[in-house]
Protein backbone atom coordinates (compact mmCIF):
# COMPACT_ATOMS: atom_id res chain seq x y z
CA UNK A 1 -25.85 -16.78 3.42
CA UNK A 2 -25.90 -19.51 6.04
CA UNK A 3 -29.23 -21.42 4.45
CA UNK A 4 -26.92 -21.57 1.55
CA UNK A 5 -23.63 -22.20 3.16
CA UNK A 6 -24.56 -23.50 6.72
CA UNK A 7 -20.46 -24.16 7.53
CA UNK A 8 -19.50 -20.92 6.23
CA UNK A 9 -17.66 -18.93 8.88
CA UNK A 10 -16.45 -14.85 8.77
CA UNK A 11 -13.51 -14.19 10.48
CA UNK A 12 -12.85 -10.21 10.06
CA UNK A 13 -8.89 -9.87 10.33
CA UNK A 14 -7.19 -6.01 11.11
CA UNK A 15 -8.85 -2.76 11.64
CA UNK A 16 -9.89 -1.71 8.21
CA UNK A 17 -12.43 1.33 7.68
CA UNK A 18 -15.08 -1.59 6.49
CA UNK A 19 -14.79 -3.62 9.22
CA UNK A 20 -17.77 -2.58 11.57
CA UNK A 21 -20.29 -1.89 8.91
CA UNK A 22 -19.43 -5.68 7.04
CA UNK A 23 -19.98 -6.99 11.09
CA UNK A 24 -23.16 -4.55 11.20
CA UNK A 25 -24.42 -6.56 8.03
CA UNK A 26 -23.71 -9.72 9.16
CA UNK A 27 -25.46 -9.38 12.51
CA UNK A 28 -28.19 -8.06 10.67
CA UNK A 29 -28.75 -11.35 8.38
CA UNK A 30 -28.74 -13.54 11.26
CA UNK A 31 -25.31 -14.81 11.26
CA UNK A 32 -23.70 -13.32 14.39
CA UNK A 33 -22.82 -16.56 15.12
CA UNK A 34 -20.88 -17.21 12.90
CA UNK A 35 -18.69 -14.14 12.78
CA UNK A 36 -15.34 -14.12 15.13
CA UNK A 37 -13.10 -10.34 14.30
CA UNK A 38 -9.85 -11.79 16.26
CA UNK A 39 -7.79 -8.61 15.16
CA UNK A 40 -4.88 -8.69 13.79
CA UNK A 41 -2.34 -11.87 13.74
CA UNK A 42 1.37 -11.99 13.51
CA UNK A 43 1.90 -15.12 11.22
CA UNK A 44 -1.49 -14.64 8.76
CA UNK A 45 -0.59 -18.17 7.11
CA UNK A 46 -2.65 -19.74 9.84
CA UNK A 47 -5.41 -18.10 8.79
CA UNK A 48 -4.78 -18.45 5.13
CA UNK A 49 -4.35 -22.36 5.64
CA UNK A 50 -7.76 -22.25 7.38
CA UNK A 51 -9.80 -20.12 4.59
CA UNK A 52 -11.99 -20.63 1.70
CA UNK A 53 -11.71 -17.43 0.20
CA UNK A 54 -9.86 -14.46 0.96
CA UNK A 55 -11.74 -10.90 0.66
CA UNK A 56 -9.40 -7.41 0.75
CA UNK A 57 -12.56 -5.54 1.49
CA UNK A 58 -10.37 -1.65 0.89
CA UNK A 59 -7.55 -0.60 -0.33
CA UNK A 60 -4.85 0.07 2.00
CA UNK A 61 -1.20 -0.35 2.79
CA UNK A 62 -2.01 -3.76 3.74
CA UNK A 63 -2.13 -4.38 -0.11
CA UNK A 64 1.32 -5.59 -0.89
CA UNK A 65 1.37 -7.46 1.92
CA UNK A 66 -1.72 -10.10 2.55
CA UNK A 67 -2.42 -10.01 -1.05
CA UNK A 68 0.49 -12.02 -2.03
CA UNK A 69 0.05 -14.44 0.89
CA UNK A 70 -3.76 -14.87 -0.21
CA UNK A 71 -2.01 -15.74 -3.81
CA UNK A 72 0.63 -18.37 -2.37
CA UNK A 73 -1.81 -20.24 -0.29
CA UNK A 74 -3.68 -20.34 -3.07
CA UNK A 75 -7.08 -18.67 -2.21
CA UNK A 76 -9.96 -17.09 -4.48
CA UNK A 77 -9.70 -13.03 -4.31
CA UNK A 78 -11.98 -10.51 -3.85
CA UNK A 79 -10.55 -7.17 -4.26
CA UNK A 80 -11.72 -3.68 -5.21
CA UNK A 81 -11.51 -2.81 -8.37
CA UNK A 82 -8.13 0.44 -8.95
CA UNK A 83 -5.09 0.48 -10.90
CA UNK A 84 -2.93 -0.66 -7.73
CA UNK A 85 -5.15 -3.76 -7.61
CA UNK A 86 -5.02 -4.34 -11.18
CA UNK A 87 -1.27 -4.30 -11.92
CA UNK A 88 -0.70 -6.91 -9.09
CA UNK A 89 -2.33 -8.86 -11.65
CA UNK A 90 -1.53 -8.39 -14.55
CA UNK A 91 -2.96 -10.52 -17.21
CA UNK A 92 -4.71 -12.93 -14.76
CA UNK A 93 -7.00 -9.95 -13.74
CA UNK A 94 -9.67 -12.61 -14.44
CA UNK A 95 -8.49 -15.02 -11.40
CA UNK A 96 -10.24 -12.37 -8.80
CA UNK A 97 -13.77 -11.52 -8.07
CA UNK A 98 -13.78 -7.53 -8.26
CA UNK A 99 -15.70 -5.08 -6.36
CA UNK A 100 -16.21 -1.57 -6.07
CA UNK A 101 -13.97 0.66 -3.38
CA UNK A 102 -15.92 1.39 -0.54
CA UNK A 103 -19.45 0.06 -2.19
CA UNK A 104 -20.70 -2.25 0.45
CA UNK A 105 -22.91 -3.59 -2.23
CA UNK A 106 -20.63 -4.42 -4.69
CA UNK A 107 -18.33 -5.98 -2.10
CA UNK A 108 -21.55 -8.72 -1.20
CA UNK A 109 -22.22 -9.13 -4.71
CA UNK A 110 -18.69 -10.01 -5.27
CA UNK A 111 -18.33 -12.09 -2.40
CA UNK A 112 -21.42 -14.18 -3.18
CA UNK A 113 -20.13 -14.86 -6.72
CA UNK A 114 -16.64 -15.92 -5.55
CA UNK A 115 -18.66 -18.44 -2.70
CA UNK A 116 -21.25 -19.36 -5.33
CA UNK A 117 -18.76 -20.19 -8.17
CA UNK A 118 -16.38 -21.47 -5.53
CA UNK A 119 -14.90 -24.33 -7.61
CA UNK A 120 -13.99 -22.45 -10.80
CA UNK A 121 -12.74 -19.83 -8.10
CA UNK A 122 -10.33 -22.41 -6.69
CA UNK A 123 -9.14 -22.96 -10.31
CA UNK A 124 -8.61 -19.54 -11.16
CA UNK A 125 -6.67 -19.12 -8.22
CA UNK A 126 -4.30 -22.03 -8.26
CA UNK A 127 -3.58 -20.82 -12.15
CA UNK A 128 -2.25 -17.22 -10.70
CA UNK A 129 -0.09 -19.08 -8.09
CA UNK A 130 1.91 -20.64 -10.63
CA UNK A 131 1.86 -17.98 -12.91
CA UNK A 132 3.11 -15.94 -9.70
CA UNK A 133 5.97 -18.59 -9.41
CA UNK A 134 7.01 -18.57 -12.67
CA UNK A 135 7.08 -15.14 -12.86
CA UNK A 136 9.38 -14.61 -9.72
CA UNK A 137 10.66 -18.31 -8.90
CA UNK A 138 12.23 -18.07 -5.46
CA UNK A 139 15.79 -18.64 -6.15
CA UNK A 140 15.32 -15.46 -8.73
CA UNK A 141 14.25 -13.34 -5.47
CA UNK A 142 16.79 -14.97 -3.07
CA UNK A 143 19.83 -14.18 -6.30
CA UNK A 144 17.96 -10.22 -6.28
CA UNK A 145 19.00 -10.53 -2.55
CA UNK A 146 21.99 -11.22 -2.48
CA UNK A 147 22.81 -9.06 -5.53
CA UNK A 148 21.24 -6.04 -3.30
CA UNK A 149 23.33 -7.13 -0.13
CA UNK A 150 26.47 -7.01 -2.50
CA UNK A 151 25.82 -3.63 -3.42
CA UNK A 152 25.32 -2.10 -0.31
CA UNK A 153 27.91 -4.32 1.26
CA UNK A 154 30.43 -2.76 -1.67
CA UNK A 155 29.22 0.80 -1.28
CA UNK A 156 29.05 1.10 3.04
CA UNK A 157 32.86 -0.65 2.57
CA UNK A 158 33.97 2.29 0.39
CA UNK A 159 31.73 5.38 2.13
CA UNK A 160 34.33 3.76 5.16
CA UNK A 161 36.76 6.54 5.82
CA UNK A 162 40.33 5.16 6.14
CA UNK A 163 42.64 5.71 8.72
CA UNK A 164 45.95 6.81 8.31
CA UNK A 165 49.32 5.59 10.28
């Protein structure tokens, strides 16, 4: 990978049940070097900001969470391949590079396509950024806030017992 892409660089984020084995591979192909696994971070945008491409090697709880970050930064996707997955996008399932769950295989062979097509990649992935905003524009999820708050506000203020004089 690094004849190809001698600035590439692998940083393995959280403790997923891939992690070891995708370091394991790495190693093996002469790369150590290039391979940091910092853990986990508290503010992932960092990272995002510093990536080419982000990779969701398993599905997890993690899911709903990095997923849409990788979409806002905007970053080319590789993802395994389930229904979960698939509804997060929608009609712009063609925007990611899919794999198959727990096929190391299909996880290089996904990644290589997304580095290797890494232009039309960037594309892709700026197009389901704005078709994520325009779906759900920010000041439609801050006015589904504040609607919520109102509602709970309303119902804690009449679950209030009153007292009596």
């Amino acid at each position: 990978l690094t004849s190809i892409w001698p600035d590439l660089r692998f940083w393995l984020i959280g403790d997923g049940p891939l992690r070891n084995e995708l370091h394991r591979y790495l190693k093996h192909h002469g790369v150590r070097q290039n391979v940091a696994m910092p853990g986990t971070f508290v503010d992932f945008s960092d990272v995002l900001a510093a990536a080419d491409l982000f990779v969701q090697p398993s599905l997890n709880d993690a899911l709903e969470d990095f997923v849409p970050q990788a979409i806002a930064a905007p970053l080319p996707i590789v993802i395994p391949d389930a229904n979960d997955s698939r509804a997060m996008f929608g009609d712009h399932d063609d925007c990611v590079h899919w794999c198959s769950e727990g096929d190391t295989d299909s996880l290089r062979h996904a990644i290589r396509r997304a580095l290797t097509e890494l232009a039309p990649a960037n594309m892709a992935a700026e197009r389901l950024r704005k078709e994520w905003v325009q779906r759900r524009p920010y000041a439609s999820t801050i006015e589904a806030y504040l609607e919520l708050f109102s509602r709970l506000s309303g119902k804690v203020a009449r679950a209030t017992p009153t007292q009596s004089s």
